Amino acid sequence: MPDSPQTPSDSEGPDAEGTAEAPIAEAPKAQSEAPTTPVVAPAVSAQAPADPAAATAAYPAGAPSAATATATPEKKRNVAPLVAALAVGAVLGGASGAGVAAWAVSANGGTHSTTTSVPQTITVNNKDDVSTVTAVAAKAGPSVVTINVSASSEGGTGSGVVLSSDGYVLTNTHVVTLDGDSADGTIEVTTYDGKLYKAKVVGTDPIVDLAVIKLQDASGLQPIDFGDSSKINVGDKAIAIGAPLGLSNTVTDGIVSALNRSIQIASSAVPNSGSSDGATPAPNDGSSPYNFWNFNQNGSSTPSTQTADISLPVIQTDAPINPGNSGGALLNSSGKLIGINVAIASTGSTSSSTQSGSIGVGFAIPADLAKRISDEIIKTGHGSHGLLGASVQTATSDTSAVVGALIADVSSGGGADKAGLKKGDVVTAFNGVPITDSTDLTAQVRSLAPGSSAKLSYVRGSNSSTVDVTLGTLKV
């Protein structure tokens, strides 16, 4: 395996604390086929009080409704690269022309579903046997919307959560930019009760793949109730609501599978220059294990020529999420938001097989980070992020006796320099979060606001130390 190249100083780009290393071969192309027969979702209607033991949510009344899907030809797509037999794609339902809801990482001329989804509420047939999931869905469902974006011959479907009664909505950058393919797409939003709104982008933060849009002439919407994502445990109930494959108001459940995960994704929405001195981030070579993919107007899926790796701190869940869930809600058993769904893992496939759907490995941006960034976007139009002032690489057995992020270089006068860190130190923890590689450290640093103070643990030789470091400001 070739040596990993050293990344530039983190003052030079959005992900400079991470490495440009990616010793992973690209995945072979695959075909993805949707069913060729119509798919009809069951009609839903009911109104019933929630079981107090399950939750205190009121169940909205609703008329019966249905969702239908018919097969139409799909143009070619490429799949994301592999790592450890997994490839992660954006949870964005993408399509060309009039079609919606195809795998963003599917490939090579299969078929996809064109989905027409009418509003639906929660069905409660037996009020004496209401589950926690039903109660959570009834409580939070009105705060989740379906987002349709179109630009030229491209289009896609994602989800979002309502932030205010007058129409601020939080979603992913890759949803509103069609994976970075368009900066000015037409956005139409459907609320849970079937109302349609035009929307405009308030601001995007490609560093953590979050964006805020504003619905035009909206009022009386139900804002999402934010939970404290720092208080969740592995094994906690996790409920996802969104529009997978364009099917609005879809509810799935599972658990929090892991915490303090980080994933690295090639984002084509990151600006060309990642620092105030005009330095250009290292180009992405398409070998990152986690990638968002653009769709060109010919329907083929190709990575943008202007991409940079971003590192995201994420919650891992086995609640089934699929393309179209991007930007939707991950909720706890009280119906409070704990994360914004952003990506899924899928098994690698060959050209003779089909791309699988959810395999129980999904990722969400923690609600605490999403809240900070959304507040900043509404106030200033953009989010802010910390800067360590050092470039790092993943420690290996040739360079360290412990796992962690190896300091490859220190920027003079930066936070790392002022804290006494030196080249060759191996960072093992950041604010109590274990650091196993360069992606972990970058994700944790970027999740904090500029000027934040953090406790950083590192190993130098045979000695372990912990220091306080004050973060600088990432310039994008």
Short mmCIF file of C-alpha atoms in Angstrom, two decimals:
data_model
loop_
_atom_site.label_atom_id
_atom_site.label_comp_id
_atom_site.label_asym_id
_atom_site.label_seq_id
_atom_site.Cartn_x
_atom_site.Cartn_y
_atom_site.Cartn_z
CA MET A 1 0.00 0.00 0.00
CA PRO A 2 1.49 3.37 -0.91
CA ASP A 3 2.49 5.84 1.73
CA SER A 4 -0.15 8.41 2.56
CA PRO A 5 0.72 11.91 1.42
CA GLN A 6 0.92 14.61 4.03
CA THR A 7 -1.89 17.13 3.93
CA PRO A 8 -1.29 20.87 4.01
CA SER A 9 -1.47 22.79 7.24
CA ASP A 10 -5.01 23.03 8.60
CA SER A 11 -4.83 26.74 8.12
CA GLU A 12 -4.81 26.00 4.42
CA GLY A 13 -8.10 24.24 3.90
CA PRO A 14 -11.39 22.97 5.23
CA ASP A 15 -9.94 19.62 6.22
CA ALA A 16 -6.27 20.20 6.66
CA GLU A 17 -6.12 18.50 10.02
CA GLY A 18 -7.12 15.34 8.16
CA THR A 19 -4.92 13.61 5.67
CA ALA A 20 -5.20 13.27 1.96
CA GLU A 21 -4.47 9.60 2.41
CA ALA A 22 -7.08 7.20 1.13
CA PRO A 23 -5.64 3.75 0.53
CA ILE A 24 -8.87 2.42 -0.87
CA ALA A 25 -9.53 1.19 -4.38
CA GLU A 26 -12.53 2.59 -6.21
CA ALA A 27 -15.57 0.37 -6.15
CA PRO A 28 -16.68 -1.28 -9.38
CA LYS A 29 -19.74 0.13 -11.04
CA ALA A 30 -23.11 -1.41 -10.34
CA GLN A 31 -26.65 -1.41 -11.58
CA SER A 32 -29.61 -0.39 -9.51
CA GLU A 33 -33.12 -1.35 -10.44
CA ALA A 34 -36.36 -0.24 -8.88
CA PRO A 35 -39.45 -2.46 -9.11
CA THR A 36 -41.07 -2.33 -12.52
CA THR A 37 -44.55 -2.74 -11.10
CA PRO A 38 -46.47 0.05 -9.38
CA VAL A 39 -45.91 0.37 -5.66
CA VAL A 40 -48.82 1.64 -3.62
CA ALA A 41 -48.39 2.79 -0.04
CA PRO A 42 -51.31 1.96 2.23
CA ALA A 43 -53.87 4.63 2.86
CA VAL A 44 -53.60 6.17 6.27
CA SER A 45 -56.03 8.00 8.46
CA ALA A 46 -56.84 8.20 12.12
CA GLN A 47 -57.15 10.35 15.12
CA ALA A 48 -56.59 8.96 18.55
CA PRO A 49 -55.02 10.14 21.77
CA ALA A 50 -51.53 8.88 22.49
CA ASP A 51 -50.94 6.33 25.20
CA PRO A 52 -49.65 8.36 28.15
CA ALA A 53 -47.19 5.59 28.91
CA ALA A 54 -45.68 5.95 25.49
CA ALA A 55 -45.67 9.72 25.09
CA THR A 56 -47.79 12.81 25.58
CA ALA A 57 -48.06 13.64 21.88
CA ALA A 58 -51.45 14.36 20.34
CA TYR A 59 -52.27 12.44 17.19
CA PRO A 60 -53.31 14.60 14.25
CA ALA A 61 -56.41 13.73 12.31
CA GLY A 62 -56.05 13.09 8.63
CA ALA A 63 -57.92 11.84 5.60
CA PRO A 64 -56.83 8.66 3.85
CA SER A 65 -54.00 9.11 1.42
CA ALA A 66 -51.74 7.01 -0.75
CA ALA A 67 -48.36 7.09 -2.43
CA THR A 68 -47.81 5.49 -5.80
CA ALA A 69 -44.66 4.77 -7.77
CA THR A 70 -44.12 3.66 -11.34
CA ALA A 71 -40.91 2.64 -13.02
CA THR A 72 -39.20 4.84 -15.59
CA PRO A 73 -35.81 4.46 -17.28
CA GLU A 74 -32.83 5.65 -15.29
CA LYS A 75 -29.63 7.07 -16.67
CA LYS A 76 -26.17 5.89 -15.72
CA ARG A 77 -24.78 6.42 -12.25
CA ASN A 78 -21.50 5.52 -10.60
CA VAL A 79 -21.05 4.06 -7.16
CA ALA A 80 -18.99 5.44 -4.31
CA PRO A 81 -15.61 3.89 -3.45
CA LEU A 82 -15.14 1.13 -0.91
CA VAL A 83 -13.52 0.86 2.45
CA ALA A 84 -13.69 -2.26 4.57
CA ALA A 85 -16.42 -3.53 2.26
CA LEU A 86 -18.54 -0.42 2.88
CA ALA A 87 -19.28 2.60 0.72
CA VAL A 88 -21.17 5.60 2.01
CA GLY A 89 -23.42 7.68 -0.20
CA ALA A 90 -25.38 10.81 0.44
CA VAL A 91 -28.90 10.11 1.62
CA LEU A 92 -30.22 12.28 -1.17
CA GLY A 93 -32.86 10.98 -3.56
CA GLY A 94 -31.49 12.10 -6.91
CA ALA A 95 -32.93 12.01 -10.41
CA SER A 96 -32.66 13.50 -13.86
CA GLY A 97 -35.55 15.30 -15.56
CA ALA A 98 -38.96 14.52 -14.12
CA GLY A 99 -37.90 11.41 -12.23
CA VAL A 100 -37.12 11.44 -8.53
CA ALA A 101 -35.94 9.04 -5.88
CA ALA A 102 -33.04 7.10 -7.35
CA TRP A 103 -29.86 6.06 -5.54
CA ALA A 104 -27.36 8.88 -5.55
CA VAL A 105 -24.69 6.23 -5.85
CA SER A 106 -26.52 3.78 -8.13
CA ALA A 107 -25.13 3.02 -11.53
CA ASN A 108 -25.28 2.17 -15.17
CA GLY A 109 -28.67 2.33 -16.76
CA GLY A 110 -31.08 0.52 -14.51
CA THR A 111 -34.52 1.85 -13.62
CA HIS A 112 -35.70 4.11 -10.85
CA SER A 113 -38.97 5.01 -9.23
CA THR A 114 -40.87 8.16 -10.02
CA THR A 115 -42.79 8.78 -6.84
CA THR A 116 -45.92 10.80 -6.32
CA SER A 117 -46.56 11.12 -2.63
CA VAL A 118 -49.60 12.73 -1.11
CA PRO A 119 -49.74 13.80 2.53
CA GLN A 120 -50.30 11.20 5.14
CA THR A 121 -50.71 11.27 8.88
CA ILE A 122 -50.12 8.60 11.47
CA THR A 123 -52.43 5.60 11.42
CA VAL A 124 -53.67 4.51 14.84
CA ASN A 125 -56.02 1.55 14.54
CA ASN A 126 -55.75 0.43 18.15
CA LYS A 127 -55.42 3.23 20.64
CA ASP A 128 -54.94 0.70 23.46
CA ASP A 129 -51.72 -0.58 21.93
CA VAL A 130 -49.87 2.55 20.85
CA SER A 131 -46.09 2.26 20.67
CA THR A 132 -43.42 4.80 21.51
CA VAL A 133 -42.55 5.06 17.84
CA THR A 134 -46.13 5.93 16.95
CA ALA A 135 -46.22 8.61 19.62
CA VAL A 136 -42.89 10.10 18.52
CA ALA A 137 -44.00 10.13 14.88
CA ALA A 138 -47.23 11.89 15.77
CA LYS A 139 -45.41 14.47 17.85
CA ALA A 140 -42.51 15.24 15.50
CA GLY A 141 -44.03 14.40 12.11
CA PRO A 142 -45.50 17.90 11.57
CA SER A 143 -41.97 19.32 12.01
CA VAL A 144 -40.46 17.34 9.12
CA VAL A 145 -40.83 18.47 5.50
CA THR A 146 -40.02 17.08 2.06
CA ILE A 147 -37.71 19.18 -0.11
CA ASN A 148 -37.68 18.96 -3.91
CA VAL A 149 -34.84 20.69 -5.74
CA SER A 150 -34.55 21.09 -9.50
CA ALA A 151 -31.99 22.76 -11.73
CA SER A 152 -31.94 22.42 -15.51
CA SER A 153 -32.44 18.70 -16.17
CA GLU A 154 -31.33 17.67 -12.69
CA GLY A 155 -33.50 17.08 -9.65
CA GLY A 156 -33.51 15.52 -6.24
CA THR A 157 -35.56 14.92 -3.12
CA GLY A 158 -34.47 15.37 0.46
CA SER A 159 -35.91 16.19 3.85
CA GLY A 160 -35.74 19.00 6.37
CA VAL A 161 -36.80 19.97 9.87
CA VAL A 162 -38.78 23.07 10.76
CA LEU A 163 -36.91 25.59 12.92
CA SER A 164 -39.53 28.32 13.22
CA SER A 165 -43.23 28.86 12.70
CA ASP A 166 -42.54 31.34 9.91
CA GLY A 167 -40.66 28.87 7.76
CA TYR A 168 -36.96 28.51 8.54
CA VAL A 169 -36.00 24.90 7.74
CA LEU A 170 -32.76 23.03 8.42
CA THR A 171 -31.44 20.49 5.91
CA ASN A 172 -28.18 19.36 4.29
CA THR A 173 -26.03 21.40 1.92
CA HIS A 174 -25.91 18.47 -0.48
CA VAL A 175 -29.72 18.52 -0.67
CA VAL A 176 -30.13 22.17 -1.65
CA THR A 177 -27.12 22.13 -4.00
CA LEU A 178 -27.88 18.75 -5.63
CA ASP A 179 -24.59 17.40 -4.35
CA GLY A 180 -22.82 20.62 -5.29
CA ASP A 181 -24.13 20.60 -8.87
CA SER A 182 -26.21 23.77 -8.54
CA ALA A 183 -26.05 26.88 -6.40
CA ASP A 184 -29.40 28.30 -7.54
CA GLY A 185 -31.82 25.43 -7.97
CA THR A 186 -35.58 25.85 -7.65
CA ILE A 187 -36.72 24.64 -4.23
CA GLU A 188 -40.24 23.49 -3.41
CA VAL A 189 -41.19 22.27 0.05
CA THR A 190 -44.12 20.04 1.02
CA THR A 191 -45.23 20.07 4.64
CA TYR A 192 -46.69 17.02 6.39
CA ASP A 193 -50.25 18.24 5.77
CA GLY A 194 -49.76 18.69 2.03
CA LYS A 195 -49.14 22.41 1.76
CA LEU A 196 -46.66 23.54 -0.88
CA TYR A 197 -44.19 26.39 -0.49
CA LYS A 198 -41.46 27.90 -2.59
CA ALA A 199 -38.22 28.36 -0.65
CA LYS A 200 -34.92 30.21 -0.90
CA VAL A 201 -31.53 29.30 0.53
CA VAL A 202 -30.61 31.44 3.54
CA GLY A 203 -27.11 30.02 3.77
CA THR A 204 -25.07 26.85 3.53
CA ASP A 205 -22.25 25.41 5.59
CA PRO A 206 -20.49 22.79 3.44
CA ILE A 207 -17.90 22.14 6.16
CA VAL A 208 -20.52 20.16 8.11
CA ASP A 209 -23.02 19.73 5.25
CA LEU A 210 -25.79 21.82 6.80
CA ALA A 211 -28.00 24.46 5.21
CA VAL A 212 -30.99 26.62 6.11
CA ILE A 213 -33.77 27.52 3.72
CA LYS A 214 -36.72 29.90 4.21
CA LEU A 215 -40.23 29.05 3.06
CA GLN A 216 -42.01 31.95 1.41
CA ASP A 217 -45.18 33.30 3.04
CA ALA A 218 -45.23 30.52 5.63
CA SER A 219 -46.87 30.76 9.04
CA GLY A 220 -48.14 28.47 11.75
CA LEU A 221 -45.54 25.75 11.20
CA GLN A 222 -44.54 23.50 14.10
CA PRO A 223 -40.83 23.86 15.01
CA ILE A 224 -38.87 20.76 15.90
CA ASP A 225 -38.07 20.24 19.57
CA PHE A 226 -34.28 19.99 20.00
CA GLY A 227 -32.85 17.41 22.37
CA ASP A 228 -29.38 17.30 23.93
CA SER A 229 -27.28 15.05 21.72
CA SER A 230 -24.49 15.04 24.31
CA LYS A 231 -26.74 13.10 26.68
CA ILE A 232 -27.66 10.17 24.43
CA ASN A 233 -26.33 6.67 25.03
CA VAL A 234 -25.50 3.76 22.79
CA GLY A 235 -28.61 1.58 22.75
CA ASP A 236 -31.07 4.48 23.07
CA LYS A 237 -34.14 4.35 20.85
CA ALA A 238 -33.69 6.27 17.57
CA ILE A 239 -36.58 7.15 15.24
CA ALA A 240 -36.01 8.58 11.76
CA ILE A 241 -38.58 10.63 9.83
CA GLY A 242 -38.06 11.79 6.27
CA ALA A 243 -38.80 11.14 2.62
CA PRO A 244 -36.77 8.12 1.49
CA LEU A 245 -37.20 7.62 -2.27
CA GLY A 246 -39.61 10.56 -2.22
CA LEU A 247 -42.05 8.83 0.16
CA SER A 248 -42.93 11.67 2.52
CA ASN A 249 -43.60 11.13 6.22
CA THR A 250 -41.83 7.76 6.34
CA VAL A 251 -41.06 6.58 9.87
CA THR A 252 -38.41 4.01 10.78
CA ASP A 253 -36.87 3.09 14.09
CA GLY A 254 -33.81 1.46 15.62
CA ILE A 255 -31.20 2.35 18.18
CA VAL A 256 -28.16 4.54 18.56
CA SER A 257 -25.52 2.07 17.38
CA ALA A 258 -22.39 4.06 18.18
CA LEU A 259 -21.26 7.49 19.31
CA ASN A 260 -18.18 9.61 18.61
CA ARG A 261 -17.91 8.30 15.08
CA SER A 262 -16.45 10.43 12.31
CA ILE A 263 -16.69 10.06 8.54
CA GLN A 264 -14.77 11.78 5.76
CA ILE A 265 -16.68 12.84 2.67
CA ALA A 266 -15.59 14.48 -0.57
CA SER A 267 -17.81 17.55 -0.87
CA SER A 268 -18.03 19.49 -4.11
CA ALA A 269 -19.83 22.33 -2.33
CA VAL A 270 -16.70 23.46 -0.44
CA PRO A 271 -15.28 26.74 -1.83
CA ASN A 272 -12.11 26.57 -3.91
CA SER A 273 -10.12 28.48 -1.32
CA GLY A 274 -10.18 27.22 2.22
CA SER A 275 -8.25 29.96 3.98
CA SER A 276 -7.92 33.70 4.09
CA ASP A 277 -4.39 33.58 2.61
CA GLY A 278 -5.73 32.09 -0.59
CA ALA A 279 -4.26 28.63 -0.17
CA THR A 280 -6.10 25.95 -2.10
CA PRO A 281 -7.23 22.76 -0.37
CA ALA A 282 -5.71 19.53 -1.61
CA PRO A 283 -7.91 18.17 -4.43
CA ASN A 284 -9.88 15.04 -3.73
CA ASP A 285 -8.83 12.13 -5.93
CA GLY A 286 -12.10 10.22 -5.60
CA SER A 287 -10.62 7.64 -3.26
CA SER A 288 -12.29 8.78 -0.06
CA PRO A 289 -14.48 6.08 1.46
CA TYR A 290 -17.36 8.52 1.89
CA ASN A 291 -18.37 10.63 -1.07
CA PHE A 292 -21.17 12.86 -2.27
CA TRP A 293 -21.58 12.57 -6.04
CA ASN A 294 -22.67 15.07 -8.64
CA PHE A 295 -25.03 14.34 -11.50
CA ASN A 296 -24.20 15.94 -14.79
CA GLN A 297 -26.87 16.68 -17.34
CA ASN A 298 -26.11 13.49 -19.24
CA GLY A 299 -27.10 11.51 -16.20
CA SER A 300 -23.68 10.08 -15.37
CA SER A 301 -22.37 10.40 -11.85
CA THR A 302 -18.94 11.95 -11.61
CA PRO A 303 -17.03 13.56 -8.76
CA SER A 304 -16.61 17.29 -9.12
CA THR A 305 -13.21 18.57 -10.24
CA GLN A 306 -13.37 21.01 -7.35
CA THR A 307 -13.78 18.94 -4.23
CA ALA A 308 -12.28 18.85 -0.78
CA ASP A 309 -12.59 16.33 2.00
CA ILE A 310 -14.74 17.29 4.96
CA SER A 311 -14.78 15.42 8.25
CA LEU A 312 -18.10 15.06 10.08
CA PRO A 313 -18.72 14.00 13.68
CA VAL A 314 -21.72 11.69 13.51
CA ILE A 315 -24.13 9.54 15.45
CA GLN A 316 -24.35 6.02 14.05
CA THR A 317 -27.79 4.40 13.96
CA ASP A 318 -29.41 1.26 12.60
CA ALA A 319 -32.74 3.02 12.05
CA PRO A 320 -33.30 2.40 8.32
CA ILE A 321 -32.60 5.54 6.29
CA ASN A 322 -32.28 5.73 2.52
CA PRO A 323 -31.80 8.29 -0.28
CA GLY A 324 -34.24 11.11 0.41
CA ASN A 325 -33.81 10.93 4.19
CA SER A 326 -31.00 13.49 3.94
CA GLY A 327 -31.74 16.48 6.14
CA GLY A 328 -34.50 14.65 7.98
CA ALA A 329 -34.89 14.06 11.68
CA LEU A 330 -33.34 11.48 13.95
CA LEU A 331 -35.33 11.58 17.19
CA ASN A 332 -35.18 10.15 20.69
CA SER A 333 -38.02 8.36 22.48
CA SER A 334 -39.39 11.72 23.67
CA GLY A 335 -39.74 13.01 20.13
CA LYS A 336 -36.82 15.42 20.45
CA LEU A 337 -34.28 15.94 17.69
CA ILE A 338 -30.93 14.26 18.35
CA GLY A 339 -29.52 14.37 14.82
CA ILE A 340 -29.88 15.40 11.18
CA ASN A 341 -29.61 12.36 8.90
CA VAL A 342 -26.77 12.82 6.44
CA ALA A 343 -25.34 9.57 5.03
CA ILE A 344 -25.68 5.81 4.90
CA ALA A 345 -23.36 2.89 4.36
CA SER A 346 -24.04 0.32 1.69
CA THR A 347 -22.24 -2.83 0.67
CA GLY A 348 -20.03 -2.62 -2.36
CA SER A 349 -21.37 -4.19 -5.50
CA THR A 350 -20.25 -5.32 -8.91
CA SER A 351 -21.58 -4.37 -12.31
CA SER A 352 -23.70 -7.51 -12.33
CA SER A 353 -25.44 -6.87 -9.05
CA THR A 354 -27.64 -4.19 -7.62
CA GLN A 355 -26.85 -1.51 -5.06
CA SER A 356 -28.40 -2.40 -1.73
CA GLY A 357 -30.58 -0.12 0.31
CA SER A 358 -30.17 0.50 4.00
CA ILE A 359 -28.06 -2.14 5.70
CA GLY A 360 -28.46 -0.71 9.17
CA VAL A 361 -25.47 1.63 9.17
CA GLY A 362 -26.61 5.23 8.97
CA PHE A 363 -25.15 8.51 10.18
CA ALA A 364 -26.60 11.74 11.57
CA ILE A 365 -25.04 15.08 12.45
CA PRO A 366 -25.50 15.63 16.22
CA ALA A 367 -28.32 18.02 17.12
CA ASP A 368 -26.07 20.20 19.28
CA LEU A 369 -23.84 20.96 16.29
CA ALA A 370 -26.83 21.37 13.98
CA LYS A 371 -28.43 23.86 16.39
CA ARG A 372 -25.30 25.99 16.65
CA ILE A 373 -24.74 26.10 12.91
CA SER A 374 -28.38 26.74 12.01
CA ASP A 375 -28.54 29.64 14.48
CA GLU A 376 -25.40 31.13 12.94
CA ILE A 377 -26.65 30.70 9.38
CA ILE A 378 -29.92 32.45 10.19
CA LYS A 379 -28.02 35.28 11.87
CA THR A 380 -25.03 35.70 9.53
CA GLY A 381 -25.64 33.50 6.48
CA HIS A 382 -22.86 31.06 7.32
CA GLY A 383 -21.50 28.85 10.09
CA SER A 384 -18.16 29.04 11.88
CA HIS A 385 -15.60 26.40 12.77
CA GLY A 386 -12.54 25.92 14.90
CA LEU A 387 -8.97 25.61 13.64
CA LEU A 388 -6.26 23.69 15.49
CA GLY A 389 -3.31 25.13 13.64
CA ALA A 390 -1.67 21.83 12.74
CA SER A 391 -1.71 19.32 9.91
CA VAL A 392 -2.11 15.73 11.02
CA GLN A 393 -1.93 12.20 9.71
CA THR A 394 -3.33 8.96 11.03
CA ALA A 395 -0.77 7.33 13.31
CA THR A 396 0.57 3.96 12.18
CA SER A 397 2.68 1.29 13.87
CA ASP A 398 5.71 2.78 12.10
CA THR A 399 5.17 6.15 13.76
CA SER A 400 3.43 5.44 17.06
CA ALA A 401 2.80 2.83 19.72
CA VAL A 402 -0.82 4.02 20.11
CA VAL A 403 -3.66 4.89 17.76
CA GLY A 404 -4.35 8.55 17.24
CA ALA A 405 -3.68 11.57 15.04
CA LEU A 406 -0.01 12.22 14.39
CA ILE A 407 1.01 15.88 14.32
CA ALA A 408 2.80 16.29 10.98
CA ASP A 409 3.36 20.03 11.21
CA VAL A 410 2.46 22.93 13.50
CA SER A 411 1.50 26.39 12.28
CA SER A 412 3.41 29.13 14.04
CA GLY A 413 1.19 31.14 16.38
CA GLY A 414 -1.78 28.80 16.03
CA GLY A 415 -3.68 27.08 18.80
CA ALA A 416 -1.56 23.93 18.69
CA ASP A 417 1.66 25.94 18.79
CA LYS A 418 0.51 28.02 21.75
CA ALA A 419 -0.52 24.86 23.61
CA GLY A 420 2.98 23.43 23.19
CA LEU A 421 2.22 20.69 20.67
CA LYS A 422 5.10 19.61 18.46
CA LYS A 423 5.65 17.63 15.31
CA GLY A 424 5.57 13.92 16.14
CA ASP A 425 3.08 14.20 19.00
CA VAL A 426 0.15 11.78 18.75
CA VAL A 427 -3.25 13.17 19.80
CA THR A 428 -5.30 10.49 21.57
CA ALA A 429 -8.28 12.42 22.96
CA PHE A 430 -10.07 15.72 22.38
CA ASN A 431 -12.47 16.98 25.04
CA GLY A 432 -12.73 13.45 26.34
CA VAL A 433 -13.58 11.96 22.92
CA PRO A 434 -11.14 9.21 21.87
CA ILE A 435 -9.13 10.09 18.76
CA THR A 436 -8.24 7.08 16.63
CA ASP A 437 -7.20 8.80 13.41
CA SER A 438 -6.85 12.15 11.67
CA THR A 439 -10.52 12.22 10.64
CA ASP A 440 -11.62 11.96 14.27
CA LEU A 441 -9.51 14.95 15.29
CA THR A 442 -10.56 17.10 12.36
CA ALA A 443 -14.24 16.35 12.94
CA GLN A 444 -14.04 17.24 16.61
CA VAL A 445 -12.13 20.47 15.96
CA ARG A 446 -14.53 21.58 13.22
CA SER A 447 -17.55 20.90 15.44
CA LEU A 448 -16.49 23.66 17.86
CA ALA A 449 -16.82 27.39 17.38
CA PRO A 450 -13.75 29.58 16.93
CA GLY A 451 -12.25 30.66 20.24
CA SER A 452 -13.45 27.52 22.00
CA SER A 453 -11.16 25.97 24.59
CA ALA A 454 -10.68 22.22 24.53
CA LYS A 455 -8.67 19.67 26.48
CA LEU A 456 -6.33 17.76 24.21
CA SER A 457 -4.50 14.62 25.30
CA TYR A 458 -1.40 13.49 23.46
CA VAL A 459 1.56 11.13 23.66
CA ARG A 460 5.12 12.30 23.14
CA GLY A 461 7.59 9.46 23.25
CA SER A 462 6.59 7.43 26.30
CA ASN A 463 4.90 10.30 28.11
CA SER A 464 1.21 11.23 28.06
CA SER A 465 0.04 14.78 28.65
CA THR A 466 -3.16 16.83 28.55
CA VAL A 467 -3.19 20.52 27.62
CA ASP A 468 -5.77 23.22 27.08
CA VAL A 469 -5.90 24.48 23.51
CA THR A 470 -7.75 27.55 22.23
CA LEU A 471 -8.98 27.11 18.68
CA GLY A 472 -8.52 29.61 15.91
CA THR A 473 -10.95 30.38 13.10
CA LEU A 474 -11.29 28.35 9.94
CA LYS A 475 -11.49 30.65 6.92
CA VAL A 476 -13.61 29.51 3.98
#
